[in-house]
Amino acid sequence: MASQLVWLIFLLPFLSFAVISLVVRPFLNGSARLSGYIAIAAIGGSLALSLLVLQEVIRAPGHELLIPRVTWVVIGTTELDLGLLVDSLTAVMLVVVSGVSLLVQIYSQGYMHGDAGYSRYFAFMSLFTGSMLGLVMADNLLQLFVFWEGVGLCSYLLIGFWFHRPSAANAAKKAFIVTRAGDFGLLVAILALYASSQAGTLNIKELHLLAETGALGGTFLTWAAIGIFAGAAGKSAQFPLHTWLPDAMEGPTPVSSLIHAATMVAAGVFLVARMFPLFEHSSQALATVAVIGAFTAIFAATMGLVAPDIKRVIAYSTISQLGYMMLGLGMGSVAAGIFHLFNHAFFKCLLFLGAGSVNHATGTFDMRQMGGLRRRMPWTFFTFVIASLSLAGIWPLSGFWSKDEILAVAFQGNFILFLLALATVFMTAFYSFRVIFLTFAGSYRGGASAGAGHGSQGDGHGAPSLHESPAVMVVPMVALSVMAIISGWFNLGGEFSGFLGEKAHPLGFFGALANPLALLSLGVAVAGIVAAYGVYGARWVSAEGLGRAFAPLYNVFIHKYWLDELYETVFVRWFLYTFIFGLMELFDTYIVDGLVNGAASLALGGGRALRRLQTGQLQAYGMAIFLGVLALGLIMVLIR
């Protein structure tokens, strides 16, 4: 495969963005659907090239392709190059990002049909995909950071896509600002690595080599790795920078799907995996990643237990599963973390598309206004159940295999973190099937579509004529459901782990069930499903009664631990507005304005004093001249 074609993987979506923005929107806005076709064609081309790259990387020595670097700019003796790092990790991420994005674009044609911002939507989605593809291919931290910020910009534009809604505009600002906090740590780490490295390099492979040879000091390496993890924690919504992700649901549902499955939040996990040699040589940094990951997993799951909004439940699930991935990385296994990212991309994308399909029919995301959709929307129900089973970790679906990989490395590394992860298994299964029973079981409880949906009309029995989504939305969901079943099988013989450079541990399709640890996690997941059925299906126990019995915990969970209020009060109002902005106001008032106003006052005062000398009276001027001549004469006499 020609090396020039590899560059097209991320350049094609950028070209799509340019064509839609500069040609279709200004000149062909009456043919808005053309925007969707252009985006699909470009990202489909990226997927085809990504599959070719994957094939080449599998056959290449060391599972890496050598791509010639391109000189970007030369400033004196400093030369900035653009380069691509195409190894096994890159190849996996390219297929995930381009594959999931393509299905989301196809689905979006049905979901966004008739929206006034149709062309703008596909332009932003193309830019989003291109930025993420460029990020995973970058061979140096400067280039990676440019695309990293591009991903952040696109998330802001797409979360606030319906900017006329204050909630969407606020959610976009929140996402942008919170992730910037983490990006500050990443930027500091990048600058520190450049300043401390012997040759002043930001090349990723060279930094790996410096870490492995001990050229980067122990304490410095720890802080640099933690700075990198700060950036990853912001993008991947790890505690305490997780608060932006649930609010990001204000954007269109396909955007949420892409953010949660293959772009924004996957970037943080990828960054830790890409820079893993730095973490590997710092036990403190690895421990930080593992502890934050395990805590985030169970922390986010608790909020998913009670959230009434279907998209927010799935959002909390994403935060929790990202915690799982970080736990796997922190336990020293890149393969475990990336394998779960790989599987998670398919079933999480499917869950969001299923939520969008439900909203397309009912006009609401509130599960309290749903119910009874199983018969009205059989394809959505079927695919949503498959995704939920995979998320819960039920054999033999994909989530089972990657979840157990992480549990296994946690069990070997830290028993307390393993227990946290195991408790999260129960919660994940419970909230996943809580969504299914509230949304698809029972009878329809009336929603926004009753007179306000997507054109739905009543059926004469007090309920809208709910119907399945169009084929353009259903087909991508079916394709994702197939992947949610089989993607975990790619590591049955340890092939996936071996491809990423780790020791292969063959599992076997049925052999995994002989593993006591796998049986334990499977039993815990089944217990969570049964518990959800008992509360929301068979109603052996009243959900309201449980809420009253555990009122203190319920209040904590439903109010999201009051962290939004804490951040708003302590950090925004007190620290930023009162302290930081207050000090800046004082500095601006008394220093900046003081210097400027003082200079002006001095000039005005001097002018007023000098003005008194200009009286306009000739006799006064004559007297001044006489006194001047007299003074000069006196001086001359004294000098002689």
PDB file of C-alpha atoms in Angstrom, residues 173-315:
ATOM      1  CA  LYS A 173     -19.368  25.531  27.423  1.00  0.00           C
ATOM      2  CA  LYS A 174     -19.177  23.184  30.386  1.00  0.00           C
ATOM      3  CA  ALA A 175     -17.598  20.419  28.294  1.00  0.00           C
ATOM      4  CA  PHE A 176     -15.103  22.822  26.757  1.00  0.00           C
ATOM      5  CA  ILE A 177     -14.054  24.392  30.069  1.00  0.00           C
ATOM      6  CA  VAL A 178     -13.842  21.203  32.154  1.00  0.00           C
ATOM      7  CA  THR A 179     -11.774  19.380  29.560  1.00  0.00           C
ATOM      8  CA  ARG A 180      -9.483  22.419  29.282  1.00  0.00           C
ATOM      9  CA  ALA A 181      -8.602  21.886  32.950  1.00  0.00           C
ATOM     10  CA  GLY A 182      -7.238  18.461  32.081  1.00  0.00           C
ATOM     11  CA  ASP A 183      -5.617  19.744  28.882  1.00  0.00           C
ATOM     12  CA  PHE A 184      -3.591  22.213  30.936  1.00  0.00           C
ATOM     13  CA  GLY A 185      -1.923  19.271  32.679  1.00  0.00           C
ATOM     14  CA  LEU A 186      -1.240  17.614  29.326  1.00  0.00           C
ATOM     15  CA  LEU A 187       0.260  20.804  27.887  1.00  0.00           C
ATOM     16  CA  VAL A 188       2.546  21.248  30.901  1.00  0.00           C
ATOM     17  CA  ALA A 189       3.678  17.623  30.557  1.00  0.00           C
ATOM     18  CA  ILE A 190       4.413  18.095  26.841  1.00  0.00           C
ATOM     19  CA  LEU A 191       6.484  21.231  27.470  1.00  0.00           C
ATOM     20  CA  ALA A 192       8.324  19.575  30.361  1.00  0.00           C
ATOM     21  CA  LEU A 193       9.146  16.497  28.273  1.00  0.00           C
ATOM     22  CA  TYR A 194      10.469  18.686  25.469  1.00  0.00           C
ATOM     23  CA  ALA A 195      12.618  20.739  27.863  1.00  0.00           C
ATOM     24  CA  SER A 196      14.049  17.735  29.693  1.00  0.00           C
ATOM     25  CA  SER A 197      14.629  15.313  26.849  1.00  0.00           C
ATOM     26  CA  GLN A 198      18.254  15.192  25.739  1.00  0.00           C
ATOM     27  CA  ALA A 199      17.636  16.101  22.112  1.00  0.00           C
ATOM     28  CA  GLY A 200      14.632  18.341  22.723  1.00  0.00           C
ATOM     29  CA  THR A 201      12.228  15.921  21.113  1.00  0.00           C
ATOM     30  CA  LEU A 202       8.489  15.375  21.157  1.00  0.00           C
ATOM     31  CA  ASN A 203       8.649  12.270  18.962  1.00  0.00           C
ATOM     32  CA  ILE A 204       6.595   9.601  20.716  1.00  0.00           C
ATOM     33  CA  LYS A 205       8.888   6.662  19.941  1.00  0.00           C
ATOM     34  CA  GLU A 206      11.958   8.624  21.012  1.00  0.00           C
ATOM     35  CA  LEU A 207      10.256   9.531  24.302  1.00  0.00           C
ATOM     36  CA  HIS A 208       9.413   5.852  24.787  1.00  0.00           C
ATOM     37  CA  LEU A 209      13.084   5.001  24.324  1.00  0.00           C
ATOM     38  CA  LEU A 210      14.200   7.708  26.765  1.00  0.00           C
ATOM     39  CA  ALA A 211      11.811   6.354  29.395  1.00  0.00           C
ATOM     40  CA  GLU A 212      12.958   2.777  28.866  1.00  0.00           C
ATOM     41  CA  THR A 213      16.656   3.700  29.098  1.00  0.00           C
ATOM     42  CA  GLY A 214      16.144   5.749  32.255  1.00  0.00           C
ATOM     43  CA  ALA A 215      17.141   9.037  30.601  1.00  0.00           C
ATOM     44  CA  LEU A 216      14.022  10.629  32.097  1.00  0.00           C
ATOM     45  CA  GLY A 217      14.354  10.892  35.878  1.00  0.00           C
ATOM     46  CA  GLY A 218      12.087   8.905  38.179  1.00  0.00           C
ATOM     47  CA  THR A 219      10.276  11.756  39.947  1.00  0.00           C
ATOM     48  CA  PHE A 220      10.112  13.831  36.783  1.00  0.00           C
ATOM     49  CA  LEU A 221       8.779  10.860  34.821  1.00  0.00           C
ATOM     50  CA  THR A 222       6.034  10.339  37.417  1.00  0.00           C
ATOM     51  CA  TRP A 223       4.868  13.934  37.250  1.00  0.00           C
ATOM     52  CA  ALA A 224       5.031  13.971  33.446  1.00  0.00           C
ATOM     53  CA  ALA A 225       2.939  10.805  33.293  1.00  0.00           C
ATOM     54  CA  ILE A 226       0.413  12.233  35.748  1.00  0.00           C
ATOM     55  CA  GLY A 227       0.194  15.389  33.621  1.00  0.00           C
ATOM     56  CA  ILE A 228      -0.550  13.237  30.588  1.00  0.00           C
ATOM     57  CA  PHE A 229      -3.162  11.349  32.602  1.00  0.00           C
ATOM     58  CA  ALA A 230      -4.767  14.658  33.619  1.00  0.00           C
ATOM     59  CA  GLY A 231      -5.432  15.366  29.953  1.00  0.00           C
ATOM     60  CA  ALA A 232      -6.722  11.827  29.485  1.00  0.00           C
ATOM     61  CA  ALA A 233      -8.962  12.128  32.555  1.00  0.00           C
ATOM     62  CA  GLY A 234     -10.540  15.282  31.145  1.00  0.00           C
ATOM     63  CA  LYS A 235     -11.274  13.797  27.726  1.00  0.00           C
ATOM     64  CA  SER A 236     -12.329  10.399  29.116  1.00  0.00           C
ATOM     65  CA  ALA A 237     -14.443  11.947  31.895  1.00  0.00           C
ATOM     66  CA  GLN A 238     -12.647  10.354  34.818  1.00  0.00           C
ATOM     67  CA  PHE A 239     -13.255  11.585  38.357  1.00  0.00           C
ATOM     68  CA  PRO A 240     -13.131  14.460  39.208  1.00  0.00           C
ATOM     69  CA  LEU A 241     -13.397  15.796  35.617  1.00  0.00           C
ATOM     70  CA  HIS A 242     -16.422  13.661  34.737  1.00  0.00           C
ATOM     71  CA  THR A 243     -19.201  16.207  35.236  1.00  0.00           C
ATOM     72  CA  TRP A 244     -19.293  17.431  31.621  1.00  0.00           C
ATOM     73  CA  LEU A 245     -20.212  14.126  30.020  1.00  0.00           C
ATOM     74  CA  PRO A 246     -23.799  13.624  31.308  1.00  0.00           C
ATOM     75  CA  ASP A 247     -24.664  17.191  30.276  1.00  0.00           C
ATOM     76  CA  ALA A 248     -23.203  16.516  26.817  1.00  0.00           C
ATOM     77  CA  MET A 249     -26.452  14.650  26.099  1.00  0.00           C
ATOM     78  CA  GLU A 250     -27.900  18.002  25.000  1.00  0.00           C
ATOM     79  CA  GLY A 251     -26.433  17.438  21.551  1.00  0.00           C
ATOM     80  CA  PRO A 252     -28.092  15.280  18.869  1.00  0.00           C
ATOM     81  CA  THR A 253     -28.143  11.607  19.875  1.00  0.00           C
ATOM     82  CA  PRO A 254     -25.852  10.443  17.010  1.00  0.00           C
ATOM     83  CA  VAL A 255     -23.306  12.957  18.316  1.00  0.00           C
ATOM     84  CA  SER A 256     -23.592  11.412  21.772  1.00  0.00           C
ATOM     85  CA  SER A 257     -23.082   8.005  20.192  1.00  0.00           C
ATOM     86  CA  LEU A 258     -19.914   9.071  18.386  1.00  0.00           C
ATOM     87  CA  ILE A 259     -18.511  10.900  21.416  1.00  0.00           C
ATOM     88  CA  HIS A 260     -19.097   7.963  23.739  1.00  0.00           C
ATOM     89  CA  ALA A 261     -18.072   5.183  21.398  1.00  0.00           C
ATOM     90  CA  ALA A 262     -15.165   6.211  19.214  1.00  0.00           C
ATOM     91  CA  THR A 263     -13.970   9.808  19.458  1.00  0.00           C
ATOM     92  CA  MET A 264     -13.841  12.233  22.376  1.00  0.00           C
ATOM     93  CA  VAL A 265     -13.809   9.894  25.363  1.00  0.00           C
ATOM     94  CA  ALA A 266     -11.804   7.184  23.598  1.00  0.00           C
ATOM     95  CA  ALA A 267      -9.029   9.736  23.049  1.00  0.00           C
ATOM     96  CA  GLY A 268      -8.069   9.738  26.733  1.00  0.00           C
ATOM     97  CA  VAL A 269      -7.764   5.957  26.971  1.00  0.00           C
ATOM     98  CA  PHE A 270      -5.802   5.924  23.716  1.00  0.00           C
ATOM     99  CA  LEU A 271      -3.406   8.606  25.016  1.00  0.00           C
ATOM    100  CA  VAL A 272      -2.521   6.570  28.111  1.00  0.00           C
ATOM    101  CA  ALA A 273      -2.053   3.475  25.943  1.00  0.00           C
ATOM    102  CA  ARG A 274       0.076   5.397  23.436  1.00  0.00           C
ATOM    103  CA  MET A 275       2.332   6.828  26.167  1.00  0.00           C
ATOM    104  CA  PHE A 276       2.257   3.636  28.241  1.00  0.00           C
ATOM    105  CA  PRO A 277       6.081   3.190  28.396  1.00  0.00           C
ATOM    106  CA  LEU A 278       6.212   6.400  30.464  1.00  0.00           C
ATOM    107  CA  PHE A 279       3.597   5.029  32.865  1.00  0.00           C
ATOM    108  CA  GLU A 280       5.193   1.584  32.863  1.00  0.00           C
ATOM    109  CA  HIS A 281       8.377   2.981  34.398  1.00  0.00           C
ATOM    110  CA  SER A 282       6.546   4.829  37.163  1.00  0.00           C
ATOM    111  CA  SER A 283       4.683   2.656  39.641  1.00  0.00           C
ATOM    112  CA  GLN A 284       3.107   5.746  41.223  1.00  0.00           C
ATOM    113  CA  ALA A 285       1.666   6.912  37.901  1.00  0.00           C
ATOM    114  CA  LEU A 286       0.290   3.450  37.115  1.00  0.00           C
ATOM    115  CA  ALA A 287      -1.253   3.234  40.576  1.00  0.00           C
ATOM    116  CA  THR A 288      -2.890   6.630  40.049  1.00  0.00           C
ATOM    117  CA  VAL A 289      -4.439   5.472  36.776  1.00  0.00           C
ATOM    118  CA  ALA A 290      -5.677   2.225  38.330  1.00  0.00           C
ATOM    119  CA  VAL A 291      -7.172   3.795  41.464  1.00  0.00           C
ATOM    120  CA  ILE A 292      -8.887   6.637  39.592  1.00  0.00           C
ATOM    121  CA  GLY A 293     -10.194   4.150  37.037  1.00  0.00           C
ATOM    122  CA  ALA A 294     -11.611   1.703  39.585  1.00  0.00           C
ATOM    123  CA  PHE A 295     -13.172   4.466  41.663  1.00  0.00           C
ATOM    124  CA  THR A 296     -14.697   6.129  38.596  1.00  0.00           C
ATOM    125  CA  ALA A 297     -16.171   2.809  37.475  1.00  0.00           C
ATOM    126  CA  ILE A 298     -18.205   2.237  40.633  1.00  0.00           C
ATOM    127  CA  PHE A 299     -18.803   5.944  41.283  1.00  0.00           C
ATOM    128  CA  ALA A 300     -20.475   6.549  37.910  1.00  0.00           C
ATOM    129  CA  ALA A 301     -22.421   3.285  38.109  1.00  0.00           C
ATOM    130  CA  THR A 302     -24.173   4.452  41.289  1.00  0.00           C
ATOM    131  CA  MET A 303     -25.612   7.455  39.452  1.00  0.00           C
ATOM    132  CA  GLY A 304     -26.721   5.257  36.568  1.00  0.00           C
ATOM    133  CA  LEU A 305     -28.879   3.296  39.016  1.00  0.00           C
ATOM    134  CA  VAL A 306     -31.319   6.168  39.540  1.00  0.00           C
ATOM    135  CA  ALA A 307     -31.154   8.522  36.530  1.00  0.00           C
ATOM    136  CA  PRO A 308     -34.563   8.813  34.811  1.00  0.00           C
ATOM    137  CA  ASP A 309     -33.202   9.970  31.435  1.00  0.00           C
ATOM    138  CA  ILE A 310     -32.261   7.073  29.131  1.00  0.00           C
ATOM    139  CA  LYS A 311     -29.342   8.942  27.550  1.00  0.00           C
ATOM    140  CA  ARG A 312     -27.937   9.964  30.916  1.00  0.00           C
ATOM    141  CA  VAL A 313     -28.022   6.375  32.163  1.00  0.00           C
ATOM    142  CA  ILE A 314     -26.002   5.367  29.113  1.00  0.00           C
ATOM    143  CA  ALA A 315     -23.689   8.351  29.685  1.00  0.00           C
TER     144      ALA A 315
END
